[in-house]
XYZ file of C-alpha atoms in Angstrom:
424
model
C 91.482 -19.872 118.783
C 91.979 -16.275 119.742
C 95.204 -15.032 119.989
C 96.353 -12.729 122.814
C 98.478 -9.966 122.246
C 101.972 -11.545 123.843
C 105.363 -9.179 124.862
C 107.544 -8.117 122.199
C 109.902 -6.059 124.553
C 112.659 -8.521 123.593
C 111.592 -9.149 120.060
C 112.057 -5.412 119.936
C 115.364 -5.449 121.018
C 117.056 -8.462 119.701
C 115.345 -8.691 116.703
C 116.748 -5.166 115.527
C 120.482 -7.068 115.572
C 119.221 -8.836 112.534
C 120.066 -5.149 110.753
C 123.608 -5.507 111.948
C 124.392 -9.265 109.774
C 124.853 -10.346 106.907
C 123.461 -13.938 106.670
C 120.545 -14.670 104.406
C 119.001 -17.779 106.711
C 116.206 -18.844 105.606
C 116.436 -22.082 103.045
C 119.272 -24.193 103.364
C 119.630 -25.294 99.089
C 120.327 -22.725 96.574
C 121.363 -23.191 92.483
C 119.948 -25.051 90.049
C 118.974 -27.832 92.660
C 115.956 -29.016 94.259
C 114.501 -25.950 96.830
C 113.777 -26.939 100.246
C 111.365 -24.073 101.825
C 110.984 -24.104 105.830
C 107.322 -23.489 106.735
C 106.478 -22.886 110.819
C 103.487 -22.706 112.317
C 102.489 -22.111 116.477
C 101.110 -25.044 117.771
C 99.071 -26.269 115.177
C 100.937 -29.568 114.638
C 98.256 -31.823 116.775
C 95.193 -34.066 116.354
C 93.366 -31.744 114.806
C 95.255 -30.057 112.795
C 98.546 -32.449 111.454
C 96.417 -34.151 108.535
C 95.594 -30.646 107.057
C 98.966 -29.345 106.758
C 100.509 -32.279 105.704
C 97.734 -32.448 102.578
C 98.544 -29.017 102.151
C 102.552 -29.152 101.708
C 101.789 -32.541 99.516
C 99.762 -30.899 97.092
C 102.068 -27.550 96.736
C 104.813 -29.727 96.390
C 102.728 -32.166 93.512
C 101.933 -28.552 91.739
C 106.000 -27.167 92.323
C 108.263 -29.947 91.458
C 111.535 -30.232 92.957
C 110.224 -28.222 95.656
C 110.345 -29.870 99.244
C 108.271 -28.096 102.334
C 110.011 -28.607 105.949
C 107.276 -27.874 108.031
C 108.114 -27.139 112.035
C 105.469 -25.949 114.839
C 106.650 -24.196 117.485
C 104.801 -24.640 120.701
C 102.742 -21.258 121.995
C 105.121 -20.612 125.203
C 107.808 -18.069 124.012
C 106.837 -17.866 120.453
C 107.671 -14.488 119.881
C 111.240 -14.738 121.987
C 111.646 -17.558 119.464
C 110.808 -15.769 116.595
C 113.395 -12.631 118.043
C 116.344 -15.451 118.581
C 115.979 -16.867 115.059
C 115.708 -13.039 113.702
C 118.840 -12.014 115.447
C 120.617 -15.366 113.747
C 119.462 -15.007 110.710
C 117.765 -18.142 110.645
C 114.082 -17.485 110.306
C 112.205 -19.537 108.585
C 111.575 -18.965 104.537
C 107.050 -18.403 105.732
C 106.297 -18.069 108.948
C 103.035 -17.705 111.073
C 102.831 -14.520 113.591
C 100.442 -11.907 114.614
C 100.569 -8.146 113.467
C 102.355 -7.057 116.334
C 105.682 -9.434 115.989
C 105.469 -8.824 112.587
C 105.862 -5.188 112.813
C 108.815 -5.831 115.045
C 110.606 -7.613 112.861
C 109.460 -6.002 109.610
C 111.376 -2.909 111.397
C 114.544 -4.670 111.143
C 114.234 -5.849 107.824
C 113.434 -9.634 108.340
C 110.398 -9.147 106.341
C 109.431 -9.011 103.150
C 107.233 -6.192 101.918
C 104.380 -7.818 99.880
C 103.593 -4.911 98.604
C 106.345 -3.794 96.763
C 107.024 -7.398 95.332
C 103.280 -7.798 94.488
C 101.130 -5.134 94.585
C 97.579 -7.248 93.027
C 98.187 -9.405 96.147
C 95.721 -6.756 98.039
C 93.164 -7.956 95.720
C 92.505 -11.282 97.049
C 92.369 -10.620 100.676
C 89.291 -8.014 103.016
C 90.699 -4.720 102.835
C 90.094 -4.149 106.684
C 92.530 -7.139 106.894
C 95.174 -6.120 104.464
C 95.369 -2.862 106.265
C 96.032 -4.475 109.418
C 98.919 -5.888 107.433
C 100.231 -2.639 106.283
C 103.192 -1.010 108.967
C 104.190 2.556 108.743
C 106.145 4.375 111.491
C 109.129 5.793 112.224
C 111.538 2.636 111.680
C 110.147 1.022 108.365
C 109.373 1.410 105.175
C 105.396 1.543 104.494
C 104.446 -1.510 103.286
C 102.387 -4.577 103.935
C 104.466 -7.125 105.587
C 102.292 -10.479 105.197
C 99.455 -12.325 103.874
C 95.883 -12.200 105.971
C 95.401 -15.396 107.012
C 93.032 -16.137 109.226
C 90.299 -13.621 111.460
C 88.573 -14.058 114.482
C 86.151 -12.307 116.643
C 82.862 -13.208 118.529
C 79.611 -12.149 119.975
C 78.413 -11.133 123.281
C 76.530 -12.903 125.588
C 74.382 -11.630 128.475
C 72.410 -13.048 131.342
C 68.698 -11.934 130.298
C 67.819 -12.822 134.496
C 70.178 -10.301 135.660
C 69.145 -7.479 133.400
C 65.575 -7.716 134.217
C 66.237 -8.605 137.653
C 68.007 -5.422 137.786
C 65.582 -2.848 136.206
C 66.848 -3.329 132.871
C 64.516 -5.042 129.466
C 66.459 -8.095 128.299
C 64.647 -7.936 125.028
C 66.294 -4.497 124.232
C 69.950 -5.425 124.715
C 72.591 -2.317 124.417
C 74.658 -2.416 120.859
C 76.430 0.635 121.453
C 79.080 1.040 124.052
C 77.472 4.572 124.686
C 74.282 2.448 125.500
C 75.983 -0.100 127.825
C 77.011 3.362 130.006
C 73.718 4.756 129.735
C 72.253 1.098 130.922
C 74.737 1.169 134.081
C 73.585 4.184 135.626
C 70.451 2.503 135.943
C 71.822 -0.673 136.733
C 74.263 0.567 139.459
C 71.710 1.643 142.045
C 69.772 -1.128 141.674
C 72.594 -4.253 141.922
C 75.218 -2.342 142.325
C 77.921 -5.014 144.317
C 75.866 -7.339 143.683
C 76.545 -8.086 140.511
C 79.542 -7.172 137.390
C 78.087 -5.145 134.363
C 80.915 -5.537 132.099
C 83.905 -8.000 131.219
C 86.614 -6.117 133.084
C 88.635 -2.755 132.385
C 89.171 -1.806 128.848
C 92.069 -2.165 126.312
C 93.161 -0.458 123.575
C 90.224 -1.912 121.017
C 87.801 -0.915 123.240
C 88.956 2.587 122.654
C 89.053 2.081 118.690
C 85.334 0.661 118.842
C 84.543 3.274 120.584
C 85.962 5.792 118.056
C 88.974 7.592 119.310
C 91.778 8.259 117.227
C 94.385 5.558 118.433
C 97.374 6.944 116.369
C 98.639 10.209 114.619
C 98.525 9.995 110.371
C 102.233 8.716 110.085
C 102.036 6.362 112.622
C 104.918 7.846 114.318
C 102.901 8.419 118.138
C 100.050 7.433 120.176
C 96.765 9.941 120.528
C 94.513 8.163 122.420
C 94.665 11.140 125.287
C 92.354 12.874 123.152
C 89.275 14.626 124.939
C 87.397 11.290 123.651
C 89.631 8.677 125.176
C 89.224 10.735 128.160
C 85.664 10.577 127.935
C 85.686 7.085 127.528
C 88.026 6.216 130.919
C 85.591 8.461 132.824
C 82.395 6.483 131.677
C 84.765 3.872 133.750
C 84.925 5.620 136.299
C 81.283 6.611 136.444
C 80.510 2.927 136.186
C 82.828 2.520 139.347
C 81.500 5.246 140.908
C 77.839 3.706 140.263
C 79.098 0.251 141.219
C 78.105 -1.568 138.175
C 82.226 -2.353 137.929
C 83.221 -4.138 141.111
C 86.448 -4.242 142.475
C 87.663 -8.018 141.534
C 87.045 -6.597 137.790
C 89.999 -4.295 138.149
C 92.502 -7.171 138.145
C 90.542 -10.033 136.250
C 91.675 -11.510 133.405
C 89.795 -12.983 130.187
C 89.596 -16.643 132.523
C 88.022 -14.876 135.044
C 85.574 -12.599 133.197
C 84.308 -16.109 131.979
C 84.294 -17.462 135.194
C 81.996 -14.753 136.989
C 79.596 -14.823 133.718
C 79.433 -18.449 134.028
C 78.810 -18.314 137.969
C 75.956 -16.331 137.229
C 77.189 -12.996 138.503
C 78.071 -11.246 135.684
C 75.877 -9.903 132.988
C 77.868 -9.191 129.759
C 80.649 -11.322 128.631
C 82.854 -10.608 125.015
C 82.551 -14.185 124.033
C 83.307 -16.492 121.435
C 81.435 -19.200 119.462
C 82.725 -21.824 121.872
C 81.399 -19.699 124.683
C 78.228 -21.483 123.471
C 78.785 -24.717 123.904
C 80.931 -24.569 126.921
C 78.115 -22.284 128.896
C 75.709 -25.434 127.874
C 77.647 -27.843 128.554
C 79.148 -26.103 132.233
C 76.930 -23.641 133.166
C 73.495 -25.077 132.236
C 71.551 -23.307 134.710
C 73.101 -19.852 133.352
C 72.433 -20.966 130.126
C 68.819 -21.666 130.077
C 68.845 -17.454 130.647
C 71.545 -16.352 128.273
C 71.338 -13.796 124.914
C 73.652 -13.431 122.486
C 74.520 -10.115 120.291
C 76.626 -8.617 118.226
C 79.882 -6.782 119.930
C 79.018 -3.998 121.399
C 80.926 -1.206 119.749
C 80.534 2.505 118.851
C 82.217 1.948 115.395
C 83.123 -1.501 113.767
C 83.624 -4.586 115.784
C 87.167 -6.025 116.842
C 88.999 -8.235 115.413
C 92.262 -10.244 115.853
C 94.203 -12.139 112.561
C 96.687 -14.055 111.776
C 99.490 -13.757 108.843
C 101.597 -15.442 106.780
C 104.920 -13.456 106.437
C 108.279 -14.313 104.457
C 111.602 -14.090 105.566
C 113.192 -11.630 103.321
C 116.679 -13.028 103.272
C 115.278 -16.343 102.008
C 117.329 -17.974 99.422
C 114.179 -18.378 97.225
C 111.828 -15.731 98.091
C 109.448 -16.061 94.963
C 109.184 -19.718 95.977
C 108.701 -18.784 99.354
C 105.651 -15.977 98.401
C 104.417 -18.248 96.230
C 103.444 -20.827 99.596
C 102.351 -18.355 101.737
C 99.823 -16.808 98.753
C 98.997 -20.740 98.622
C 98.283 -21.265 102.422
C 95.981 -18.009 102.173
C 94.152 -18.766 98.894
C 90.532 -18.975 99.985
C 90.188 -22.494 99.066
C 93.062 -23.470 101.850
C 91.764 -20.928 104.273
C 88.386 -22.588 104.183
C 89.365 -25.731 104.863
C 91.523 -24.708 107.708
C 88.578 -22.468 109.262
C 86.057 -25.236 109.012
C 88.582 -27.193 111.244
C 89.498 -24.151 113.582
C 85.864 -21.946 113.673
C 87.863 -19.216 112.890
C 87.393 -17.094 110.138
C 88.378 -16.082 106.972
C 90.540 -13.017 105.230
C 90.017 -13.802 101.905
C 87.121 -11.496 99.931
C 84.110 -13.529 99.801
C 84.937 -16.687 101.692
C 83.021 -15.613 104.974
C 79.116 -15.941 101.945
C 80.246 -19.601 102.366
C 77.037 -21.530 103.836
C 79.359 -22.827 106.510
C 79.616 -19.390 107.549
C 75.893 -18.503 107.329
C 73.793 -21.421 108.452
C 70.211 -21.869 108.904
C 68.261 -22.199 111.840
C 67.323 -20.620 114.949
C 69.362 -22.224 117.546
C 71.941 -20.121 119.446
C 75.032 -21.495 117.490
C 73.578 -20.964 114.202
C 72.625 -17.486 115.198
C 75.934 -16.699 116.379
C 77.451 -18.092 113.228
C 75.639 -15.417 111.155
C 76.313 -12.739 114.106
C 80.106 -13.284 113.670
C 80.145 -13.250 110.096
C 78.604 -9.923 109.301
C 81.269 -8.441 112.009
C 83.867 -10.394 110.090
C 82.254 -8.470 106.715
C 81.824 -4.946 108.683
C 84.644 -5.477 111.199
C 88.088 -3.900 112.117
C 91.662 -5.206 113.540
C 91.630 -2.073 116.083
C 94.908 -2.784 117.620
C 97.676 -1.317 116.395
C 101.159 -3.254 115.766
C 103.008 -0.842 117.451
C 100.798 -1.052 120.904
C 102.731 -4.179 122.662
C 101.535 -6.155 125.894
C 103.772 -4.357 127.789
C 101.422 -0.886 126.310
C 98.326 -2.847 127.268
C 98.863 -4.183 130.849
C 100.197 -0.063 131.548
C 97.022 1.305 130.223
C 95.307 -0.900 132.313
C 96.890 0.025 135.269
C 96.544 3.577 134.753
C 92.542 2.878 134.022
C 92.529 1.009 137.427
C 94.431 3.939 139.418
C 91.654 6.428 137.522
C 88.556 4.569 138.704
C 90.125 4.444 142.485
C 90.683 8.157 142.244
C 94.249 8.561 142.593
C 94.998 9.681 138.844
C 92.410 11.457 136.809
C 91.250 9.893 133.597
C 93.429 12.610 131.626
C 96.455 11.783 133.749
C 95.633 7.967 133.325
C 95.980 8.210 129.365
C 98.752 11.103 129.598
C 100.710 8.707 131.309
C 100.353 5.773 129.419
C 100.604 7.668 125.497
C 104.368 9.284 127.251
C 105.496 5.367 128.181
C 104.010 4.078 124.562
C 105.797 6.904 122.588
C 108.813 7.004 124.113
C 109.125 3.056 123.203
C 108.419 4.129 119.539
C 111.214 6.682 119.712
């Protein structure tokens, strides 16, 4: 259930009209009355997943009587455009599920309410790495954490063990580094170099946070990945290009396709997940019978992506409202929901649940205890601020610097001018 970072160019810019009114949306009771609270998920209401919220909402509303949950899912196409139209009416729901990066958006225009200035011991309950990811500052909002953790997830990688030693590489001593993946190119390149795909494609921006450069300035107020390490880590890129361990169809493939060269046997590493597993088994059985699996390769701390649980800070009954989105987070809920989703959890000391750290030697129990120490030890490297629009430039730019007509310094210039000039 990964979540990929979506546009927020018009979240950014009708969302901000939400400033200009003076509606409180949100709940549609007020006084003394019974409180009706509108809960939305993104496409969760299914098969799978209908039963659990609708336990859920039934037992908050058995523990808070005269409380009534209206629970809507919005389907995944144009989430975020929906999220900016309701904004800019004043008509977001009282909890609401989004990612960092709409959140930020919209905590900039005041939609949101800062957790951390209604309840400060909320921070206490959730993986600090995650309620940091939940905590905005820049140069349109007040600091502040602007929703619950919810849920995390990340995976391992996988790697065909045939191709590496087919290729004058040992299988059995797998890179964990990203320093060590270069190193292992330049001795990959000569040998099946065209041949064969090294790596997953061209980097984004938590590439360059696992590998250690300094995405953002203190305040939060610009972009500084155009450091003399981000421009050490686009020429590694380049030098993989050069070395032709990073073919040309990797310049312009996306996640689909990564998996579809790995599965077709002509790729070595893929950043996978822990369906990966199964679905390599089950549809690539013949890759399968040669694959590893590893932690994320990273410099630093592995990647990860999460989920929140924000509140509309013009609802009519916003202690109500905090009170269900603290109650759809509480590690009890989020457990059951993760068991259902294989995702994982934000709450401190969920992820020591057995689920989570399973006996065994087979591949999916050994992935299961891979992904939860990078949940324990990992990071959400992207930052808010850094939209889709951001990602798909940098990678542009990091294409035009591996076919030579920008250098890697030009590449990054290029891209931190476009990203701060949004920000401004």
């Amino acid at each position: 259930m990964n979540k990929t970072i979506k546009t927020a160019l018009s979240l950014l810019c009708s969302a901000a009209a939400v400033v200009s009114f003076g509606g409180c949306g949100g709940s549609t009771s007020s006084g003394s009355g019974p409180i009706e609270l509108k809960f939305q998920t993104w496409n969760l209401k299914n098969d799978k997943f209908t039963g659990y919220f609708q336990d859920l909402i039934k037992q908050f509303e058995k523990e808070n009587k005269g409380v009534h949950i209206k629970w809507v899912d919005q389907p995944a196409d144009n989430y975020e455009d929906k999220l900016s139209t309701d904004a800019a009416a004043n008509s977001l729901p009282d909890v609401i599920d989004m990612g960092p990066e709409a959140a930020y958006t919209l905590a900039g225009a005041g939609a949101l309410l800062n957790i951390a200035k209604e309840e400060p011991n909320a921070k206490d309950q959730y993986l600090d790495a995650a309620w940091q990811s939940a905590t905005f500052k820049g140069p349109h909002l007040e600091e502040g954490t602007y929703g619950l953790p919810w849920y995390l997830n990340t995976g391992p990688t996988l790697y065909n063990k045939a191709l590496l030693d087919e290729c004058g590489l040992d299988s059995s001593k797998v890179p964990k580094t990203q320093d060590e993946m270069f190193a292992n190119a330049e001795i990959f390149g000569p040998k099946c170099g065209g041949k064969y795909a090294m790596t997953t494609g061209l980097p984004s921006i938590q590439d360059f946070g696992m590998y250690g450069v300094p995405l953002m300035n203190k305040d939060h107020t610009k972009f500084t990945f155009n450091d003399p390490k981000g421009v050490a880590f686009v020429q590694h890129y380049v030098d993989m290009y050069k070395a032709k361990a990073f073919t040309d169809e990797m310049l312009n493939t996306s996640n689909s396709g990564e998996s579809k060269s790995f599965n077709s046997g002509s790729q070595v590493f893929l950043n996978g997940s822990l369906y990966s597993i199964d679905d390599m088994k089950k549809n690539a059985p013949k890759v399968y019978e040669h694959m590893g699996i590893t932690s994320m390769v990273a410099n630093t701390h592995p990647n990860m992506m999460m989920e929140m649980m924000t509140v509309n800070a013009n609802s009519k009954h916003k202690d109500m409202a905090l009170k269900l989105a603290k109650f759809v987070t509480n590690s009890k809920n989020q457990l059951a929901f993760d068991k259902k989703a294989n995702v994982f959890p934000s709450s401190k000391g969920t992820i020591d649940d057995p689920f989570f750290n399973p006996s065994g030697d087979d591949m999916n129990a050994v992935g299961m205890r891979m992904v939860a120490k990078q949940v324990r030890e990992g990071r959400i490297w992207g930052p808010p601020q850094f939209t889709a629009v951001d990602g798909t430039r940098l990678q542009e730019q990091i294409a035009q610097a591996l076919q030579g007509k920008v250098t890697p310094k030009q590449a990054l210039d290029n891209v931190v001018e476009y990203a701060n000039g949004r920000l401004k």
